[in-house]
CSV table of C-alpha atoms (C1' of nucleotides) in Angstrom, one decimal:
chain,number,residue,atom,x,y,z
A,1,UNK,CA,30.6,-1.1,12.6
A,2,UNK,CA,34.0,-1.2,11.1
A,3,UNK,CA,34.3,1.7,8.5
A,4,UNK,CA,36.1,0.6,5.4
A,5,UNK,CA,35.5,2.7,2.3
A,6,UNK,CA,33.7,5.9,1.7
A,7,UNK,CA,30.4,5.4,-0.3
A,8,UNK,CA,30.1,8.9,-1.7
A,9,UNK,CA,32.9,11.2,-2.6
A,10,UNK,CA,33.0,13.8,0.2
A,11,UNK,CA,34.2,17.1,-1.2
A,12,UNK,CA,35.4,18.2,2.3
A,13,UNK,CA,37.4,16.6,5.1
A,14,UNK,CA,36.0,14.5,7.9
A,15,UNK,CA,35.2,11.0,8.5
A,16,UNK,CA,33.8,9.4,5.5
A,17,UNK,CA,30.5,7.7,5.4
A,18,UNK,CA,30.7,4.0,5.9
A,19,UNK,CA,30.0,1.9,2.8
A,20,UNK,CA,29.4,-1.1,5.0
A,21,UNK,CA,26.7,0.7,6.9
A,22,UNK,CA,25.0,1.7,3.7
A,23,UNK,CA,24.8,-1.9,2.5
A,24,UNK,CA,23.9,-3.2,5.8
A,25,UNK,CA,21.0,-0.7,6.0
A,26,UNK,CA,19.7,-1.7,2.6
A,27,UNK,CA,20.0,-5.4,3.3
A,28,UNK,CA,18.2,-5.0,6.7
A,29,UNK,CA,15.5,-3.2,5.0
A,30,UNK,CA,14.9,-5.9,2.4
A,31,UNK,CA,15.1,-8.5,5.1
A,32,UNK,CA,12.4,-6.8,7.2
A,33,UNK,CA,10.2,-6.0,4.1
A,34,UNK,CA,10.0,-9.7,3.4
A,35,UNK,CA,9.4,-10.4,7.2
A,36,UNK,CA,6.9,-8.0,8.2
A,37,UNK,CA,5.8,-6.0,5.1
A,38,UNK,CA,5.9,-2.4,4.3
A,39,UNK,CA,3.6,-0.8,6.8
A,40,UNK,CA,5.0,-2.7,9.7
A,41,UNK,CA,8.6,-1.8,8.7
A,42,UNK,CA,10.0,0.7,11.2
A,43,UNK,CA,13.1,2.7,10.7
A,44,UNK,CA,14.2,1.8,14.3
A,45,UNK,CA,13.8,-1.9,13.3
A,46,UNK,CA,16.1,-1.4,10.3
A,47,UNK,CA,18.6,0.4,12.5
A,48,UNK,CA,18.7,-2.4,15.0
A,49,UNK,CA,18.9,-5.0,12.3
A,50,UNK,CA,21.7,-3.2,10.5
A,51,UNK,CA,23.5,-2.4,13.7
A,52,UNK,CA,23.6,1.2,13.1
A,53,UNK,CA,22.2,4.3,14.7
A,54,UNK,CA,18.9,5.7,13.5
A,55,UNK,CA,20.6,9.0,12.8
A,56,UNK,CA,22.9,7.3,10.4
A,57,UNK,CA,19.8,6.3,8.3
A,58,UNK,CA,18.3,9.7,8.3
A,59,UNK,CA,21.6,11.2,7.4
A,60,UNK,CA,21.5,9.3,4.1
A,61,UNK,CA,17.7,9.1,3.3
A,62,UNK,CA,15.2,11.8,4.2
A,63,UNK,CA,12.5,9.4,5.1
A,64,UNK,CA,11.5,5.8,5.1
A,65,UNK,CA,9.9,5.8,1.7
A,66,UNK,CA,13.2,6.6,-0.4
A,67,UNK,CA,15.1,4.1,1.7
A,68,UNK,CA,12.6,1.4,0.8
A,69,UNK,CA,12.6,2.4,-2.9
A,70,UNK,CA,16.4,2.2,-3.0
A,71,UNK,CA,16.5,-1.2,-1.2
A,72,UNK,CA,13.9,-2.4,-3.6
A,73,UNK,CA,15.7,-1.0,-6.6
A,74,UNK,CA,18.7,-3.5,-5.7
A,75,UNK,CA,16.6,-6.5,-6.4
A,76,UNK,CA,17.4,-8.0,-9.8
A,77,UNK,CA,15.1,-7.2,-12.7
A,78,UNK,CA,14.7,-9.1,-16.1
A,79,UNK,CA,17.8,-10.8,-17.1
A,80,UNK,CA,18.3,-10.1,-20.9
A,81,UNK,CA,18.1,-13.3,-23.0
A,82,UNK,CA,18.3,-13.7,-26.8
A,83,UNK,CA,17.3,-17.3,-27.9
A,84,UNK,CA,16.4,-16.1,-31.4
A,85,UNK,CA,12.7,-16.5,-31.1
A,86,UNK,CA,10.2,-14.2,-29.3
A,87,UNK,CA,8.3,-16.9,-27.6
A,88,UNK,CA,11.3,-18.6,-26.0
A,89,UNK,CA,12.8,-15.3,-25.0
A,90,UNK,CA,9.7,-14.2,-23.3
A,91,UNK,CA,9.2,-17.6,-21.5
A,92,UNK,CA,12.8,-17.8,-20.3
A,93,UNK,CA,12.8,-14.3,-19.0
A,94,UNK,CA,9.5,-14.5,-17.2
A,95,UNK,CA,10.3,-17.8,-15.6
A,96,UNK,CA,13.6,-16.4,-14.2
A,97,UNK,CA,11.8,-13.4,-13.0
A,98,UNK,CA,9.1,-15.2,-11.3
A,99,UNK,CA,11.7,-17.2,-9.5
A,100,UNK,CA,13.1,-14.0,-7.9
A,101,UNK,CA,9.6,-12.6,-7.7
A,102,UNK,CA,8.3,-15.5,-5.6
A,103,UNK,CA,11.1,-15.4,-3.2
A,104,UNK,CA,11.6,-11.7,-2.4
A,105,UNK,CA,9.8,-8.7,-1.2
A,106,UNK,CA,8.7,-7.6,-4.7
A,107,UNK,CA,5.2,-9.1,-4.2
A,108,UNK,CA,4.6,-7.2,-1.0
A,109,UNK,CA,6.4,-4.0,-1.5
A,110,UNK,CA,5.7,-3.1,-5.0
A,111,UNK,CA,2.0,-2.6,-4.6
A,112,UNK,CA,2.4,-0.6,-1.4
A,113,UNK,CA,4.8,1.7,-3.1
A,114,UNK,CA,2.7,2.0,-6.2
A,115,UNK,CA,-0.2,3.1,-4.0
A,116,UNK,CA,1.8,5.7,-2.1
A,117,UNK,CA,3.1,7.1,-5.4
A,118,UNK,CA,-0.1,8.7,-6.4
A,119,UNK,CA,0.0,11.1,-3.5
A,120,UNK,CA,3.7,11.5,-3.2
A,121,UNK,CA,5.3,13.2,-6.3
A,122,UNK,CA,8.8,12.7,-5.1
A,123,UNK,CA,8.2,9.0,-5.1
A,124,UNK,CA,7.3,9.2,-8.8
A,125,UNK,CA,10.9,10.3,-9.6
A,126,UNK,CA,12.5,7.8,-7.4
A,127,UNK,CA,10.5,5.0,-9.0
A,128,UNK,CA,10.9,5.8,-12.6
A,129,UNK,CA,14.5,4.6,-13.1
A,130,UNK,CA,13.8,1.4,-11.2
A,131,UNK,CA,10.9,0.6,-13.5
A,132,UNK,CA,12.8,1.6,-16.7
A,133,UNK,CA,15.7,-0.7,-15.8
A,134,UNK,CA,13.4,-3.6,-15.2
A,135,UNK,CA,11.4,-3.0,-18.2
A,136,UNK,CA,14.1,-2.4,-20.7
A,137,UNK,CA,15.2,-6.1,-21.6
A,138,UNK,CA,11.6,-6.9,-22.1
A,139,UNK,CA,11.1,-4.2,-24.6
A,140,UNK,CA,14.3,-5.2,-26.4
A,141,UNK,CA,12.9,-8.8,-26.9
A,142,UNK,CA,10.1,-7.3,-29.0
A,143,UNK,CA,12.3,-5.0,-30.8
A,144,UNK,CA,14.5,-8.0,-32.0
A,145,UNK,CA,11.4,-9.7,-33.0
A,146,UNK,CA,10.4,-6.8,-35.1
A,147,UNK,CA,13.7,-6.9,-36.9
A,148,UNK,CA,13.4,-10.6,-37.5
A,149,UNK,CA,10.0,-10.1,-39.0
A,150,UNK,CA,8.3,-12.2,-36.2
A,151,UNK,CA,5.9,-9.4,-35.4
A,152,UNK,CA,4.4,-6.6,-37.6
A,153,UNK,CA,6.6,-3.3,-37.5
A,154,UNK,CA,3.4,-1.5,-36.7
A,155,UNK,CA,3.1,-3.4,-33.5
A,156,UNK,CA,2.8,-1.2,-30.4
A,157,UNK,CA,5.7,-2.5,-28.5
A,158,UNK,CA,4.9,-1.0,-25.2
A,159,UNK,CA,1.4,-2.3,-25.4
A,160,UNK,CA,2.6,-5.8,-26.3
A,161,UNK,CA,5.0,-5.7,-23.3
A,162,UNK,CA,2.2,-4.7,-21.1
A,163,UNK,CA,0.0,-7.5,-22.5
A,164,UNK,CA,2.6,-10.2,-21.8
A,165,UNK,CA,3.4,-9.2,-18.2
A,166,UNK,CA,-0.2,-8.2,-17.5
A,167,UNK,CA,-1.2,-11.5,-16.0
A,168,UNK,CA,1.6,-11.4,-13.6
A,169,UNK,CA,0.5,-7.9,-12.6
A,170,UNK,CA,-3.0,-9.2,-12.1
A,171,UNK,CA,-1.9,-12.1,-9.9
A,172,UNK,CA,0.0,-9.6,-7.8
A,173,UNK,CA,-3.0,-7.3,-7.5
A,174,UNK,CA,-6.0,-9.4,-7.3
A,175,UNK,CA,-4.7,-12.8,-6.2
A,176,UNK,CA,-2.4,-14.1,-3.6
A,177,UNK,CA,0.7,-12.3,-5.0
A,178,UNK,CA,2.4,-15.6,-6.1
A,179,UNK,CA,2.3,-17.1,-9.6
A,180,UNK,CA,3.1,-20.6,-10.6
A,181,UNK,CA,6.0,-20.5,-13.0
A,182,UNK,CA,4.3,-23.3,-15.0
A,183,UNK,CA,1.7,-20.8,-16.0
A,184,UNK,CA,4.2,-18.8,-18.0
A,185,UNK,CA,4.1,-21.1,-20.9
A,186,UNK,CA,0.3,-20.9,-21.5
A,187,UNK,CA,0.4,-17.2,-20.6
A,188,UNK,CA,2.9,-16.3,-23.3
A,189,UNK,CA,1.4,-18.6,-25.9
A,190,UNK,CA,-2.0,-17.0,-25.4
A,191,UNK,CA,-0.7,-13.5,-25.6
A,192,UNK,CA,1.3,-14.2,-28.8
A,193,UNK,CA,-1.5,-16.3,-30.4
A,194,UNK,CA,-4.5,-14.3,-29.2
A,195,UNK,CA,-7.7,-15.3,-27.6
A,196,UNK,CA,-10.0,-15.5,-30.6
A,197,UNK,CA,-10.0,-18.8,-32.6
A,198,UNK,CA,-7.7,-18.3,-35.6
A,199,UNK,CA,-8.6,-19.7,-39.0
A,200,UNK,CA,-6.9,-23.0,-39.7
A,201,UNK,CA,-3.8,-22.7,-42.0
B,1,UNK,CA,-26.5,12.9,13.3
B,2,UNK,CA,-30.1,12.0,13.2
B,3,UNK,CA,-30.7,8.3,13.5
B,4,UNK,CA,-33.2,6.9,11.2
B,5,UNK,CA,-33.1,3.1,10.7
B,6,UNK,CA,-31.3,0.3,12.3
B,7,UNK,CA,-28.5,-1.2,10.1
B,8,UNK,CA,-28.1,-4.5,11.8
B,9,UNK,CA,-30.8,-6.5,13.4
B,10,UNK,CA,-30.1,-6.1,17.1
B,11,UNK,CA,-31.1,-9.2,18.9
B,12,UNK,CA,-31.4,-7.3,22.3
B,13,UNK,CA,-32.9,-4.0,23.2
B,14,UNK,CA,-31.2,-0.7,23.3
B,15,UNK,CA,-30.4,2.0,20.9
B,16,UNK,CA,-29.9,0.7,17.4
B,17,UNK,CA,-26.7,1.5,15.5
B,18,UNK,CA,-27.3,4.5,13.1
B,19,UNK,CA,-27.5,3.5,9.5
B,20,UNK,CA,-26.6,7.0,8.5
B,21,UNK,CA,-23.5,7.0,10.5
B,22,UNK,CA,-22.4,3.7,8.8
B,23,UNK,CA,-22.8,5.3,5.4
B,24,UNK,CA,-21.4,8.8,6.4
B,25,UNK,CA,-18.2,6.9,7.7
B,26,UNK,CA,-17.9,4.8,4.5
B,27,UNK,CA,-18.4,7.9,2.4
B,28,UNK,CA,-15.9,9.9,4.3
B,29,UNK,CA,-13.4,7.1,4.1
B,30,UNK,CA,-13.6,7.0,0.2
B,31,UNK,CA,-13.3,10.8,0.1
B,32,UNK,CA,-10.2,11.1,2.2
B,33,UNK,CA,-8.7,8.1,0.4
B,34,UNK,CA,-8.9,10.0,-2.9
B,35,UNK,CA,-7.7,13.2,-1.3
B,36,UNK,CA,-4.8,11.9,0.8
B,37,UNK,CA,-4.1,8.4,-0.1
B,38,UNK,CA,-4.2,5.2,2.1
B,39,UNK,CA,-1.2,5.8,4.4
B,40,UNK,CA,-2.0,9.3,5.1
B,41,UNK,CA,-5.7,8.4,6.0
B,42,UNK,CA,-6.3,8.8,9.6
B,43,UNK,CA,-9.3,7.4,11.6
B,44,UNK,CA,-9.6,10.5,13.3
B,45,UNK,CA,-9.8,12.4,10.1
B,46,UNK,CA,-12.6,10.0,8.8
B,47,UNK,CA,-14.5,10.6,12.2
B,48,UNK,CA,-14.3,14.3,11.8
B,49,UNK,CA,-15.3,14.3,8.1
B,50,UNK,CA,-18.2,12.0,8.8
B,51,UNK,CA,-19.3,14.0,11.9
B,52,UNK,CA,-19.1,11.0,14.2
B,53,UNK,CA,-17.0,10.0,17.2
B,54,UNK,CA,-14.0,7.9,16.8
B,55,UNK,CA,-15.4,5.4,19.1
B,56,UNK,CA,-18.3,4.9,16.8
B,57,UNK,CA,-15.9,3.8,14.0
B,58,UNK,CA,-14.0,1.4,16.3
B,59,UNK,CA,-17.4,0.0,17.5
B,60,UNK,CA,-18.0,-1.3,14.0
B,61,UNK,CA,-14.6,-1.9,12.4
B,62,UNK,CA,-11.7,-3.4,14.4
B,63,UNK,CA,-9.2,-1.3,12.7
B,64,UNK,CA,-8.5,1.0,9.8
B,65,UNK,CA,-7.9,-1.7,7.3
B,66,UNK,CA,-11.2,-3.5,7.2
B,67,UNK,CA,-12.9,-0.1,7.2
B,68,UNK,CA,-11.0,0.8,4.0
B,69,UNK,CA,-11.7,-2.6,2.5
B,70,UNK,CA,-15.4,-2.2,3.0
B,71,UNK,CA,-15.5,1.4,1.7
B,72,UNK,CA,-13.5,0.2,-1.2
B,73,UNK,CA,-16.0,-2.6,-1.8
B,74,UNK,CA,-18.7,-0.1,-2.3
B,75,UNK,CA,-17.1,1.2,-5.3
B,76,UNK,CA,-18.7,-0.1,-8.6
B,77,UNK,CA,-17.2,-3.1,-10.4
B,78,UNK,CA,-17.6,-4.0,-14.0
B,79,UNK,CA,-21.1,-3.5,-15.3
B,80,UNK,CA,-22.3,-6.6,-17.0
B,81,UNK,CA,-22.8,-6.0,-20.7
B,82,UNK,CA,-23.9,-8.2,-23.5
B,83,UNK,CA,-23.6,-6.9,-27.0
B,84,UNK,CA,-23.4,-10.1,-28.7
B,85,UNK,CA,-19.8,-10.2,-29.6
B,86,UNK,CA,-16.7,-10.6,-27.3
B,87,UNK,CA,-14.7,-7.7,-28.6
B,88,UNK,CA,-17.4,-5.0,-28.1
B,89,UNK,CA,-18.5,-6.6,-24.8
B,90,UNK,CA,-14.9,-6.2,-23.4
B,91,UNK,CA,-14.3,-2.8,-24.9
B,92,UNK,CA,-17.6,-1.3,-23.5
B,93,UNK,CA,-16.9,-2.9,-20.0
B,94,UNK,CA,-13.4,-1.8,-19.8
B,95,UNK,CA,-14.2,1.8,-21.0
B,96,UNK,CA,-16.9,2.2,-18.4
B,97,UNK,CA,-14.7,0.7,-15.7
B,98,UNK,CA,-11.9,3.0,-16.6
B,99,UNK,CA,-14.3,5.9,-16.2
B,100,UNK,CA,-14.7,5.0,-12.5
B,101,UNK,CA,-11.3,3.9,-12.2
B,102,UNK,CA,-9.8,7.3,-13.2
B,103,UNK,CA,-12.1,9.2,-10.9
B,104,UNK,CA,-12.0,7.3,-7.7
B,105,UNK,CA,-9.7,5.8,-5.1
B,106,UNK,CA,-9.1,2.6,-6.9
B,107,UNK,CA,-5.9,3.6,-8.4
B,108,UNK,CA,-4.4,4.6,-5.0
B,109,UNK,CA,-6.0,2.2,-2.6
B,110,UNK,CA,-6.0,-1.1,-4.4
B,111,UNK,CA,-2.2,-1.4,-4.6
B,112,UNK,CA,-1.8,-0.4,-0.9
B,113,UNK,CA,-4.3,-3.0,0.2
B,114,UNK,CA,-2.8,-5.7,-2.1
B,115,UNK,CA,0.6,-5.0,-0.6
B,116,UNK,CA,-0.7,-5.3,3.0
B,117,UNK,CA,-2.5,-8.4,2.3
B,118,UNK,CA,0.5,-10.5,2.0
B,119,UNK,CA,1.3,-10.0,5.8
B,120,UNK,CA,-2.3,-9.8,7.0
B,121,UNK,CA,-4.2,-13.0,6.5
B,122,UNK,CA,-7.5,-11.4,7.9
B,123,UNK,CA,-7.1,-9.0,4.9
B,124,UNK,CA,-7.2,-12.0,2.4
B,125,UNK,CA,-10.6,-12.9,3.6
B,126,UNK,CA,-12.0,-9.4,3.5
B,127,UNK,CA,-10.7,-9.0,0.0
B,128,UNK,CA,-11.8,-12.1,-1.7
B,129,UNK,CA,-15.5,-11.3,-2.2
B,130,UNK,CA,-14.8,-7.8,-3.4
B,131,UNK,CA,-12.5,-9.3,-6.1
B,132,UNK,CA,-14.8,-12.0,-7.0
B,133,UNK,CA,-17.7,-9.5,-7.4
B,134,UNK,CA,-15.6,-7.3,-9.7
B,135,UNK,CA,-14.3,-10.2,-11.9
B,136,UNK,CA,-17.5,-12.0,-12.3
B,137,UNK,CA,-19.0,-10.0,-15.3
B,138,UNK,CA,-15.7,-10.2,-17.1
B,139,UNK,CA,-15.6,-14.0,-16.9
B,140,UNK,CA,-19.3,-14.2,-18.0
B,141,UNK,CA,-18.3,-12.3,-21.2
B,142,UNK,CA,-15.8,-15.0,-22.0
B,143,UNK,CA,-18.3,-17.9,-21.2
B,144,UNK,CA,-20.8,-16.4,-23.6
B,145,UNK,CA,-18.1,-16.2,-26.3
B,146,UNK,CA,-17.3,-19.9,-25.8
B,147,UNK,CA,-21.0,-20.7,-26.2
B,148,UNK,CA,-21.2,-18.6,-29.4
B,149,UNK,CA,-18.2,-20.4,-30.7
B,150,UNK,CA,-16.2,-17.2,-30.9
B,151,UNK,CA,-13.4,-18.7,-28.8
B,152,UNK,CA,-12.3,-22.2,-28.4
B,153,UNK,CA,-13.9,-24.3,-25.7
B,154,UNK,CA,-10.4,-25.2,-24.5
B,155,UNK,CA,-9.6,-21.6,-23.8
B,156,UNK,CA,-8.5,-21.0,-20.2
B,157,UNK,CA,-11.2,-18.4,-19.4
B,158,UNK,CA,-9.4,-17.2,-16.2
B,159,UNK,CA,-6.2,-16.7,-18.0
B,160,UNK,CA,-7.9,-14.9,-20.8
B,161,UNK,CA,-9.5,-12.6,-18.4
B,162,UNK,CA,-6.2,-11.9,-16.8
B,163,UNK,CA,-4.6,-11.1,-20.2
B,164,UNK,CA,-7.3,-8.6,-21.2
B,165,UNK,CA,-7.3,-6.6,-17.9
B,166,UNK,CA,-3.5,-7.1,-17.5
B,167,UNK,CA,-2.4,-3.9,-19.2
B,168,UNK,CA,-4.7,-2.0,-16.9
B,169,UNK,CA,-3.0,-3.6,-13.9
B,170,UNK,CA,0.4,-2.8,-15.4
B,171,UNK,CA,-0.6,0.8,-15.7
B,172,UNK,CA,-1.7,0.8,-12.2
B,173,UNK,CA,1.5,-0.7,-11.0
B,174,UNK,CA,4.3,0.5,-13.0
B,175,UNK,CA,2.9,3.8,-14.5
B,176,UNK,CA,1.1,6.7,-13.2
B,177,UNK,CA,-2.0,4.9,-12.2
B,178,UNK,CA,-4.2,6.4,-14.9
B,179,UNK,CA,-5.1,4.9,-18.3
B,180,UNK,CA,-6.4,6.6,-21.4
B,181,UNK,CA,-9.7,5.2,-22.2
B,182,UNK,CA,-8.8,5.5,-25.9
B,183,UNK,CA,-6.2,2.6,-25.3
B,184,UNK,CA,-9.0,0.3,-24.6
B,185,UNK,CA,-9.6,-0.4,-28.2
B,186,UNK,CA,-6.0,-1.3,-29.3
B,187,UNK,CA,-5.6,-3.2,-25.9
B,188,UNK,CA,-8.5,-5.5,-26.5
B,189,UNK,CA,-7.8,-5.9,-30.2
B,190,UNK,CA,-4.2,-6.9,-29.4
B,191,UNK,CA,-5.4,-9.4,-26.7
B,192,UNK,CA,-7.8,-11.0,-29.0
B,193,UNK,CA,-5.9,-11.2,-32.1
B,194,UNK,CA,-2.4,-11.9,-30.6
B,195,UNK,CA,0.9,-10.3,-30.9
B,196,UNK,CA,2.5,-12.5,-33.6
B,197,UNK,CA,1.8,-11.8,-37.2
B,198,UNK,CA,-1.1,-14.0,-38.3
B,199,UNK,CA,-1.3,-15.6,-41.8
B,200,UNK,CA,-3.4,-13.5,-44.3
B,201,UNK,CA,-6.8,-15.1,-44.7
C,1,DT,C1',-45.0,6.8,31.3
C,2,DT,C1',-41.0,5.0,33.1
C,3,DA,C1',-37.0,1.9,33.2
C,4,DT,C1',-33.5,-0.3,30.6
C,5,DG,C1',-29.9,-1.0,27.6
C,6,DA,C1',-27.0,0.1,23.9
C,7,DA,C1',-25.2,3.5,20.6
C,8,DC,C1',-24.1,8.3,20.4
C,9,DG,C1',-20.4,12.4,20.1
C,10,DG,C1',-16.6,14.0,22.7
C,11,DA,C1',-12.5,13.7,25.1
C,12,DA,C1',-8.9,11.8,27.6
C,13,DC,C1',-5.4,8.3,27.6
C,14,DG,C1',-1.4,4.8,26.7
C,15,DT,C1',1.5,3.1,23.3
C,16,DA,C1',4.3,3.3,19.2
C,17,DT,C1',6.7,5.3,15.4
C,18,DA,C1',8.6,9.2,12.5
C,19,DG,C1',11.8,12.3,12.5
C,20,DT,C1',15.1,15.7,15.0
C,21,DA,C1',18.7,17.0,18.2
C,22,DT,C1',22.4,16.1,21.1
C,23,DC,C1',25.9,13.3,23.2
C,24,DG,C1',30.8,11.6,23.5
C,25,DT,C1',33.6,8.8,20.2
C,26,DA,C1',36.1,7.4,16.0
C,27,DA,C1',38.1,8.2,11.6
C,28,DT,C1',40.1,10.9,7.9
C,29,DG,C1',42.7,15.0,5.8
C,30,DC,C1',45.6,18.9,6.4
D,1,DG,C1',47.6,17.2,16.6
D,2,DC,C1',43.7,19.8,14.9
D,3,DA,C1',39.5,20.5,12.3
D,4,DT,C1',35.9,18.3,10.4
D,5,DT,C1',32.6,14.9,9.7
D,6,DA,C1',30.3,10.4,10.5
D,7,DC,C1',29.6,7.1,14.0
D,8,DG,C1',26.3,4.5,17.6
D,9,DA,C1',23.4,5.8,21.3
D,10,DT,C1',19.9,8.2,23.5
D,11,DA,C1',16.5,11.6,24.5
D,12,DC,C1',13.1,14.4,22.7
D,13,DT,C1',8.8,16.1,20.1
D,14,DA,C1',4.9,15.4,17.4
D,15,DT,C1',1.5,12.6,15.6
D,16,DA,C1',-1.6,8.7,15.0
D,17,DC,C1',-3.7,4.3,16.4
D,18,DG,C1',-6.6,2.1,19.3
D,19,DT,C1',-8.9,2.0,24.0
D,20,DT,C1',-11.7,3.7,27.7
D,21,DC,C1',-14.4,6.6,29.9
D,22,DC,C1',-18.2,10.1,30.0
D,23,DG,C1',-22.9,12.3,30.0
D,24,DT,C1',-26.5,12.1,26.5
D,25,DT,C1',-29.8,10.2,23.1
D,26,DC,C1',-33.0,6.9,21.5
D,27,DA,C1',-35.7,2.8,20.9
D,28,DT,C1',-37.9,-1.0,23.1
D,29,DA,C1',-40.3,-3.4,26.9
D,30,DA,C1',-42.7,-3.3,31.1
DNA sequence: TTATGAACGGAACGTATAGTATCGTAATGC
DNA sequence: GCATTACGATACTATACGTTCCGTTCATAA
C-alpha cells in the first residue's frame, strides 16, 4: 500500500488515511460480493483481497454492513435520458440499467440488505440516499411526461414509477434474479397501455 | 415434548420422529424470524424456543437455510378468489395478502433468502415450489379474465401478474417493507388502466 | 415381557468469523 | 526531529454453526 492522498480532511496532525486503501477496500468488497454473495462475505477476505489490514477496515466502517452499503452505493444507478417521449425514455433507461444489473452484485446484494434493514434501523439511514439517487432520474421521466401532457397531471408519479420497475423487482425476488433486456419493451408497453382491453379508437 | 404421531413413515423400526417437535421447530423459526430477522436467527435460539435439542433440528434439516425456507413455505399465499371481475379479484386478493404480509416474516425473510439463492443452487430448488404455490391463484385470475373477454387473449399473463404485484415487490425492496392496504385500489386500477392518458370514450 | 433400534434433549466439541487490541513501522505537520 | 496518527500484521475474545457423543424414551417385533 502506497499512500497518496488523504481521503477525509483530518483536523489534526498525523498520517492521513490512504485514499487508495479506501478505494481498494470498496473494490474488493464488490468483487467478493459478486463472487461469494453477501452472507459468505468476510471482512478478513475483503482485507486480504484489498491488501490491507483488517483494522484499517474497521477504522473506517463500524461493521460489515455499512461497508457493503457503501460499496453497493458506488454502483451506477439509472442514467438520466430525455428522448422526448415517455415510452422511449423508460425503455432506454431500463435497458441500460439491466445491463449493469445483470453483470454486478445488485441482484445478489440488494435483497440481502433489504432483508436486514427491517431489523437494523441504522441500515435504513444508510440506505435511503442510495435509493433516492437511483430513483430520481426515473421520477423525472414522469414529471417531463406530465409537462408534455403525455400523462394526466393527476397521475401518482411515485406509484407509476413503482409500476414500471415492478416487474424487475419481481424478477429479482421471485425468479432467478436475472431479466432478459428484451422483456423491457413489452414490460413498459403494458404498464403504459394497461392490462385491460381498451376501446378501439 | 410428548410424542404423539409419526411425521414420516419410517421403513424400519425404532422410535418415530416426533411430529410435535417438527411443528414446534417450524413455529419457533417463524417467531424468531419476525423478532430478530434472518441473519440474527440462530439454530440454538430456535432449539431453545421450540424446547428441543439442537441435534433434533440438524437431524431433519441439513442447515439453517432449508429450515427457514420450509418455515417460510408454511405461511399462507394468495387465497384464491373469484368475484367475476378481474379488478375486484385482484384487489381482494392483494388486500388479504398484504394483511398477512404486514404481520409476518415475509417482508424480512423473503429478501434475505432471495439474496442467498443466487449463490446457493440448492436453495433454488427449495424455493421454486413455494413461489409457484403463491403465484398460482394470481395467474388463475388472469386466465379467467381472458375467458371472460375482459383482457386480450394475446395478453402475456405472466407479465401482467408481475406488473400487478410489482409495486408490492418494490415496496419490499426499496422502501420500508410495509405497504398500506389502501394503496391496493389505486395500484390495481393503474395497472389495469395504464399510465398513459387514454382517449375519452 | 423383553429386546431392538431409532429419535429424544442435553451438552461438549471443533471450526470459523466478527470485532477489538496491540505490535512495530511509515507518513504527515509542526 | 518530535508528536501524532494511519498503516499492515497478528493475537485475542466472543459467538454461532454444525457435529458428535451421551443416557433416556418410545414404538415395534419377537
